[in-house]
Amino acid sequence: MTATTTAADAADATPAPAEPPQLAERRRELADFVRSRRERLAPEAVGLPPGRRRRTPGLRREEVAQLASVGVSWYTWLEQARDITVSPQVLDAIARALRLDAPERSHLFGLAGVVDPAPRPTVVEVPQSLRAVLRQVEPFPASIQNCRYDLLHYNRTFSRLFTDLDALPPRDRNCMWLAFMDPGWKRALVERRETLELMVANFRRFGTAHYEEVHWRELVDRLLAASPEFREIWDRRNVADKVQEIKIFRNRDVGLVRLHADRLWTQPGWGMRLTVFSPADDETAEKLERLRRLAG
């Protein structure tokens, strides 16, 4: 350092920290994906004249920028994988301009690391193939849930394991809501407090990528307003990624049952998982057979 160099000059000359390579790679993947969607989109598909002198297939960059109401320079930087800020609103406009379908839209927001302001609906149609699986595993209680704990489908044995699910309105067929609010479900949880704390901790971890989505916020707000017990556990901000090895439930028809819970993600993109309860002992196996017969 020369006599005329100040400490501030030295600080300004310090190289900026190197960017993690994975961030640059993600931006490059995002840029390539956006460009590929632009190049496949015919001008006529968005109401533009085809033109006579197009050197590249699909739309021009300035046309996408115009359709999305963003600056041409900003959109060009996006396709050049520059380090720029990408907001949910602008990304939503680009997705609409490029006519992205649901999987493409999800991929776009995932690459950008941005929460989709208009995500696909939480509740989706369960394929007939999975419905058949639920029937075949009886008398084992089984259900299809999403990571928000909505019960999307279940077999007859599961329908009577905790409470009479078929008698409830669809909006209330959510395991988190039922565990805190349904009298029958609450009575069925033998280790209730431990179960509730673990459920909420898992739910908070699952929700990390979803808290800004309307359906998640609606459920959380509904529980906070309805259950002081949920509010007390939720405010602890505990997170977890585990399940109880053996779950003990008190069924109103057959008494205590001891069950293993196995989970299989069948459609991770939709957050859909299959949960099957299998008996932990011979006595429970016999009780599940009785429960199936009672379920009709």
Coordinates of C-alpha atoms in Angstrom, one line a residue:
M1 CA 0.0 0.0 0.0
T2 CA 1.4 3.4 -1.1
A3 CA 1.4 6.4 1.1
T4 CA -1.4 7.9 -0.9
T5 CA -3.6 4.8 -0.6
T6 CA -6.3 5.0 2.1
A7 CA -8.0 2.2 4.0
A8 CA -11.2 3.0 2.2
D9 CA -9.4 2.6 -1.2
A10 CA -8.1 -0.8 -0.1
A11 CA -11.5 -1.9 1.0
D12 CA -13.0 -0.9 -2.4
A13 CA -10.3 -2.9 -4.2
T14 CA -11.1 -6.1 -2.3
P15 CA -12.6 -8.6 -4.8
A16 CA -16.2 -9.5 -4.2
P17 CA -16.9 -12.9 -2.8
A18 CA -17.1 -15.6 -5.4
E19 CA -20.7 -16.6 -6.3
P20 CA -21.6 -20.2 -5.4
P21 CA -21.5 -22.2 -8.7
Q22 CA -24.9 -23.7 -8.1
L23 CA -26.6 -20.2 -8.2
A24 CA -24.9 -19.4 -11.6
E25 CA -25.9 -22.9 -12.9
R26 CA -29.5 -22.3 -11.8
R27 CA -29.7 -19.0 -13.5
R28 CA -28.3 -20.6 -16.7
E29 CA -30.9 -23.3 -16.5
L30 CA -33.6 -20.7 -16.0
A31 CA -32.3 -18.7 -19.0
D32 CA -32.2 -21.7 -21.2
F33 CA -35.7 -22.8 -20.2
V34 CA -37.3 -19.4 -20.8
R35 CA -35.5 -19.1 -24.2
S36 CA -36.7 -22.6 -25.3
R37 CA -40.3 -21.7 -24.4
R38 CA -40.1 -18.4 -26.3
E39 CA -38.6 -20.1 -29.4
R40 CA -41.4 -22.7 -29.6
L41 CA -44.2 -20.2 -29.4
A42 CA -45.6 -19.1 -32.7
P43 CA -46.5 -15.4 -33.1
E44 CA -50.0 -16.3 -34.3
A45 CA -50.6 -18.2 -30.9
V46 CA -50.4 -14.9 -29.0
G47 CA -52.2 -12.7 -31.6
L48 CA -49.2 -11.3 -33.4
P49 CA -48.7 -11.3 -37.2
P50 CA -46.2 -14.0 -38.4
G51 CA -44.0 -11.5 -40.2
R52 CA -41.8 -12.1 -43.2
R53 CA -38.2 -11.7 -41.9
R54 CA -37.9 -13.7 -38.7
R55 CA -34.4 -15.0 -38.3
T56 CA -35.2 -17.2 -35.3
P57 CA -38.1 -19.5 -34.5
G58 CA -40.9 -18.4 -32.2
L59 CA -41.2 -15.0 -30.7
R60 CA -38.7 -12.2 -30.4
R61 CA -37.4 -11.1 -27.0
E62 CA -39.0 -7.7 -27.4
E63 CA -42.4 -9.4 -28.1
V64 CA -42.3 -11.4 -25.0
A65 CA -41.3 -8.3 -23.0
Q66 CA -44.2 -6.4 -24.5
L67 CA -46.7 -9.3 -23.7
A68 CA -45.4 -9.5 -20.1
S69 CA -45.2 -5.7 -19.7
V70 CA -41.5 -5.8 -18.7
G71 CA -38.5 -3.9 -20.0
V72 CA -36.8 -5.4 -23.0
S73 CA -33.4 -5.0 -21.4
W74 CA -34.5 -6.8 -18.2
Y75 CA -36.0 -9.7 -20.2
T76 CA -32.8 -9.9 -22.3
W77 CA -30.7 -10.1 -19.1
L78 CA -33.0 -12.9 -17.9
E79 CA -32.2 -14.9 -21.0
Q80 CA -28.5 -14.0 -20.6
A81 CA -28.5 -15.5 -17.1
R82 CA -27.5 -12.2 -15.5
D83 CA -27.7 -11.8 -11.7
I84 CA -31.0 -9.8 -11.6
T85 CA -33.9 -9.7 -9.2
V86 CA -36.9 -11.8 -10.2
S87 CA -40.2 -11.0 -8.4
P88 CA -43.2 -13.4 -8.3
Q89 CA -45.4 -10.8 -10.1
V90 CA -43.0 -10.4 -13.0
L91 CA -42.4 -14.2 -13.3
D92 CA -46.1 -14.7 -13.3
A93 CA -46.4 -12.3 -16.2
I94 CA -43.7 -14.1 -18.1
A95 CA -45.3 -17.5 -17.5
R96 CA -48.6 -16.1 -18.9
A97 CA -46.9 -14.5 -21.9
L98 CA -45.1 -17.7 -22.8
R99 CA -48.4 -19.7 -22.3
L100 CA -46.8 -22.1 -19.9
D101 CA -48.8 -25.1 -18.7
A102 CA -49.0 -26.2 -15.0
P103 CA -45.8 -28.3 -14.9
E104 CA -43.8 -25.7 -16.9
R105 CA -45.0 -23.0 -14.6
S106 CA -44.0 -24.9 -11.6
H107 CA -40.6 -25.6 -13.1
L108 CA -40.1 -21.9 -13.9
F109 CA -40.8 -20.8 -10.4
G110 CA -38.7 -23.6 -9.0
L111 CA -35.7 -22.6 -11.0
A112 CA -36.1 -19.0 -10.0
G113 CA -36.4 -19.9 -6.3
V114 CA -39.6 -17.9 -6.1
V115 CA -43.0 -18.8 -4.5
D116 CA -45.7 -19.0 -7.1
P117 CA -48.4 -16.4 -6.3
A118 CA -51.0 -18.5 -8.2
P119 CA -50.1 -22.1 -7.5
R120 CA -51.9 -25.2 -8.7
P121 CA -54.8 -26.1 -6.5
T122 CA -53.9 -28.0 -3.3
V123 CA -56.7 -30.6 -3.8
V124 CA -56.3 -32.7 -6.9
E125 CA -58.1 -35.7 -8.4
V126 CA -56.7 -39.0 -7.0
P127 CA -56.1 -41.4 -9.9
Q128 CA -58.3 -44.5 -10.2
S129 CA -55.1 -46.7 -9.9
L130 CA -54.4 -45.3 -6.4
R131 CA -58.0 -45.7 -5.4
A132 CA -57.7 -49.4 -6.4
V133 CA -54.6 -49.7 -4.2
L134 CA -56.5 -48.4 -1.2
R135 CA -59.2 -51.0 -1.7
Q136 CA -56.7 -53.8 -2.2
V137 CA -54.8 -53.1 1.1
E138 CA -57.9 -53.5 3.3
P139 CA -58.3 -54.3 6.1
F140 CA -55.2 -52.1 6.6
P141 CA -56.5 -48.5 7.0
A142 CA -55.0 -46.4 4.2
S143 CA -55.4 -42.8 2.8
I144 CA -54.1 -40.4 0.2
Q145 CA -53.1 -37.1 1.7
N146 CA -51.2 -34.0 0.5
C147 CA -48.5 -32.4 2.6
R148 CA -51.2 -30.0 4.0
Y149 CA -52.8 -33.1 5.6
D150 CA -55.9 -32.9 3.4
L151 CA -57.6 -36.3 3.1
L152 CA -58.0 -36.6 -0.7
H153 CA -59.2 -40.2 -0.6
Y154 CA -59.3 -43.1 1.9
N155 CA -60.6 -46.7 2.2
R156 CA -63.5 -48.0 4.2
T157 CA -61.4 -49.1 7.2
F158 CA -59.7 -45.7 7.5
S159 CA -63.1 -44.0 7.3
R160 CA -64.0 -45.6 10.7
L161 CA -60.6 -45.6 12.4
F162 CA -60.8 -42.2 14.1
T163 CA -64.3 -40.8 13.4
D164 CA -67.0 -41.1 10.7
L165 CA -65.2 -39.2 7.9
D166 CA -68.1 -39.6 5.4
A167 CA -70.4 -37.6 7.7
L168 CA -68.0 -34.6 7.7
P169 CA -68.1 -31.8 5.1
P170 CA -65.2 -32.0 2.7
R171 CA -63.6 -28.8 4.0
D172 CA -63.1 -30.5 7.4
R173 CA -61.5 -33.6 6.1
N174 CA -58.0 -32.5 7.1
C175 CA -56.0 -34.4 9.6
M176 CA -54.6 -31.3 11.3
W177 CA -58.1 -29.7 11.7
L178 CA -59.6 -33.0 12.9
A179 CA -56.9 -33.7 15.4
F180 CA -57.5 -30.3 17.1
M181 CA -61.3 -29.8 16.5
D182 CA -63.1 -33.1 16.0
P183 CA -64.3 -34.8 19.3
G184 CA -64.1 -38.3 17.9
W185 CA -60.7 -37.8 16.4
K186 CA -59.4 -36.3 19.6
R187 CA -60.6 -39.2 21.7
A188 CA -58.9 -41.7 19.3
L189 CA -55.5 -40.2 19.9
V190 CA -54.1 -42.1 23.0
E191 CA -50.8 -40.2 23.0
R192 CA -52.6 -37.1 22.0
R193 CA -50.3 -34.3 23.1
E194 CA -47.2 -36.0 21.8
T195 CA -49.0 -36.7 18.5
L196 CA -50.2 -33.1 18.1
E197 CA -46.8 -31.6 18.8
L198 CA -45.2 -33.9 16.2
M199 CA -47.9 -33.2 13.7
V200 CA -47.5 -29.4 14.0
A201 CA -43.7 -29.7 13.8
N202 CA -43.9 -31.8 10.6
F203 CA -46.6 -29.4 9.2
R204 CA -44.4 -26.4 9.8
R205 CA -41.5 -28.0 8.0
F206 CA -43.6 -29.1 5.1
G207 CA -45.0 -25.6 4.9
T208 CA -41.6 -23.9 4.4
A209 CA -42.2 -23.7 0.7
H210 CA -45.9 -23.0 0.9
Y211 CA -46.6 -20.4 3.6
E212 CA -47.3 -17.7 1.0
E213 CA -49.9 -19.8 -0.8
V214 CA -53.5 -19.0 -0.1
H215 CA -54.6 -22.5 0.8
W216 CA -51.8 -22.9 3.4
R217 CA -52.5 -19.6 5.0
E218 CA -56.2 -20.2 5.1
L219 CA -55.7 -23.5 7.1
V220 CA -53.2 -22.0 9.5
D221 CA -55.4 -18.9 10.1
R222 CA -58.5 -21.1 10.6
L223 CA -56.7 -23.2 13.2
L224 CA -55.2 -20.2 15.0
A225 CA -58.6 -18.7 15.3
A226 CA -60.4 -21.9 16.4
S227 CA -57.9 -23.6 18.7
P228 CA -55.9 -22.1 21.5
E229 CA -54.1 -25.4 21.8
F230 CA -52.9 -25.2 18.2
R231 CA -51.9 -21.6 18.7
E232 CA -49.8 -22.5 21.7
I233 CA -48.0 -25.3 19.9
W234 CA -47.6 -23.4 16.6
D235 CA -46.0 -20.4 18.4
R236 CA -43.2 -22.7 19.6
R237 CA -42.0 -22.8 16.0
N238 CA -40.6 -26.4 16.3
V239 CA -39.9 -28.3 13.1
A240 CA -39.5 -32.0 12.6
D241 CA -39.1 -34.7 10.0
K242 CA -40.1 -38.0 11.7
V243 CA -43.1 -40.1 12.7
Q244 CA -43.8 -42.2 15.8
E245 CA -42.6 -45.8 15.3
I246 CA -45.9 -47.2 16.7
K247 CA -49.1 -45.3 16.8
I248 CA -51.7 -46.2 19.4
F249 CA -55.3 -45.3 18.7
R250 CA -58.5 -45.9 20.6
N251 CA -61.2 -46.9 18.1
R252 CA -64.8 -46.6 19.3
D253 CA -65.8 -50.0 17.9
V254 CA -62.8 -52.3 18.5
G255 CA -60.8 -50.6 21.2
L256 CA -57.0 -50.0 21.3
V257 CA -55.1 -50.7 18.1
R258 CA -51.3 -50.5 17.7
L259 CA -50.2 -49.6 14.2
H260 CA -47.1 -49.0 12.1
A261 CA -47.4 -46.1 9.6
D262 CA -45.7 -46.3 6.2
R263 CA -45.7 -43.4 3.8
L264 CA -45.0 -43.4 0.1
W265 CA -44.9 -40.2 -2.0
T266 CA -46.8 -41.1 -5.1
Q267 CA -46.8 -37.7 -6.9
P268 CA -44.2 -35.5 -5.2
G269 CA -45.0 -32.6 -7.6
W270 CA -48.5 -32.4 -6.2
G271 CA -47.4 -33.3 -2.6
M272 CA -49.5 -36.4 -2.7
R273 CA -48.6 -39.4 -0.5
L274 CA -50.1 -42.8 0.3
T275 CA -50.2 -43.6 4.0
V276 CA -50.9 -47.2 5.1
F277 CA -51.4 -48.3 8.7
S278 CA -50.3 -52.0 9.3
P279 CA -50.9 -53.9 12.5
A280 CA -48.1 -54.0 15.1
D281 CA -49.4 -57.2 16.7
D282 CA -51.7 -60.1 16.1
E283 CA -54.5 -58.6 18.3
T284 CA -54.5 -55.5 16.2
A285 CA -54.7 -57.5 13.0
E286 CA -57.8 -59.2 14.3
K287 CA -59.3 -55.9 15.3
L288 CA -58.7 -54.4 11.8
E289 CA -60.5 -57.4 10.3
R290 CA -63.5 -56.6 12.6
L291 CA -63.3 -53.0 11.7
R292 CA -63.4 -53.7 8.0
R293 CA -66.5 -55.8 8.4
L294 CA -68.2 -53.1 10.4
A295 CA -67.3 -50.6 7.6
G296 CA -69.3 -52.7 5.2

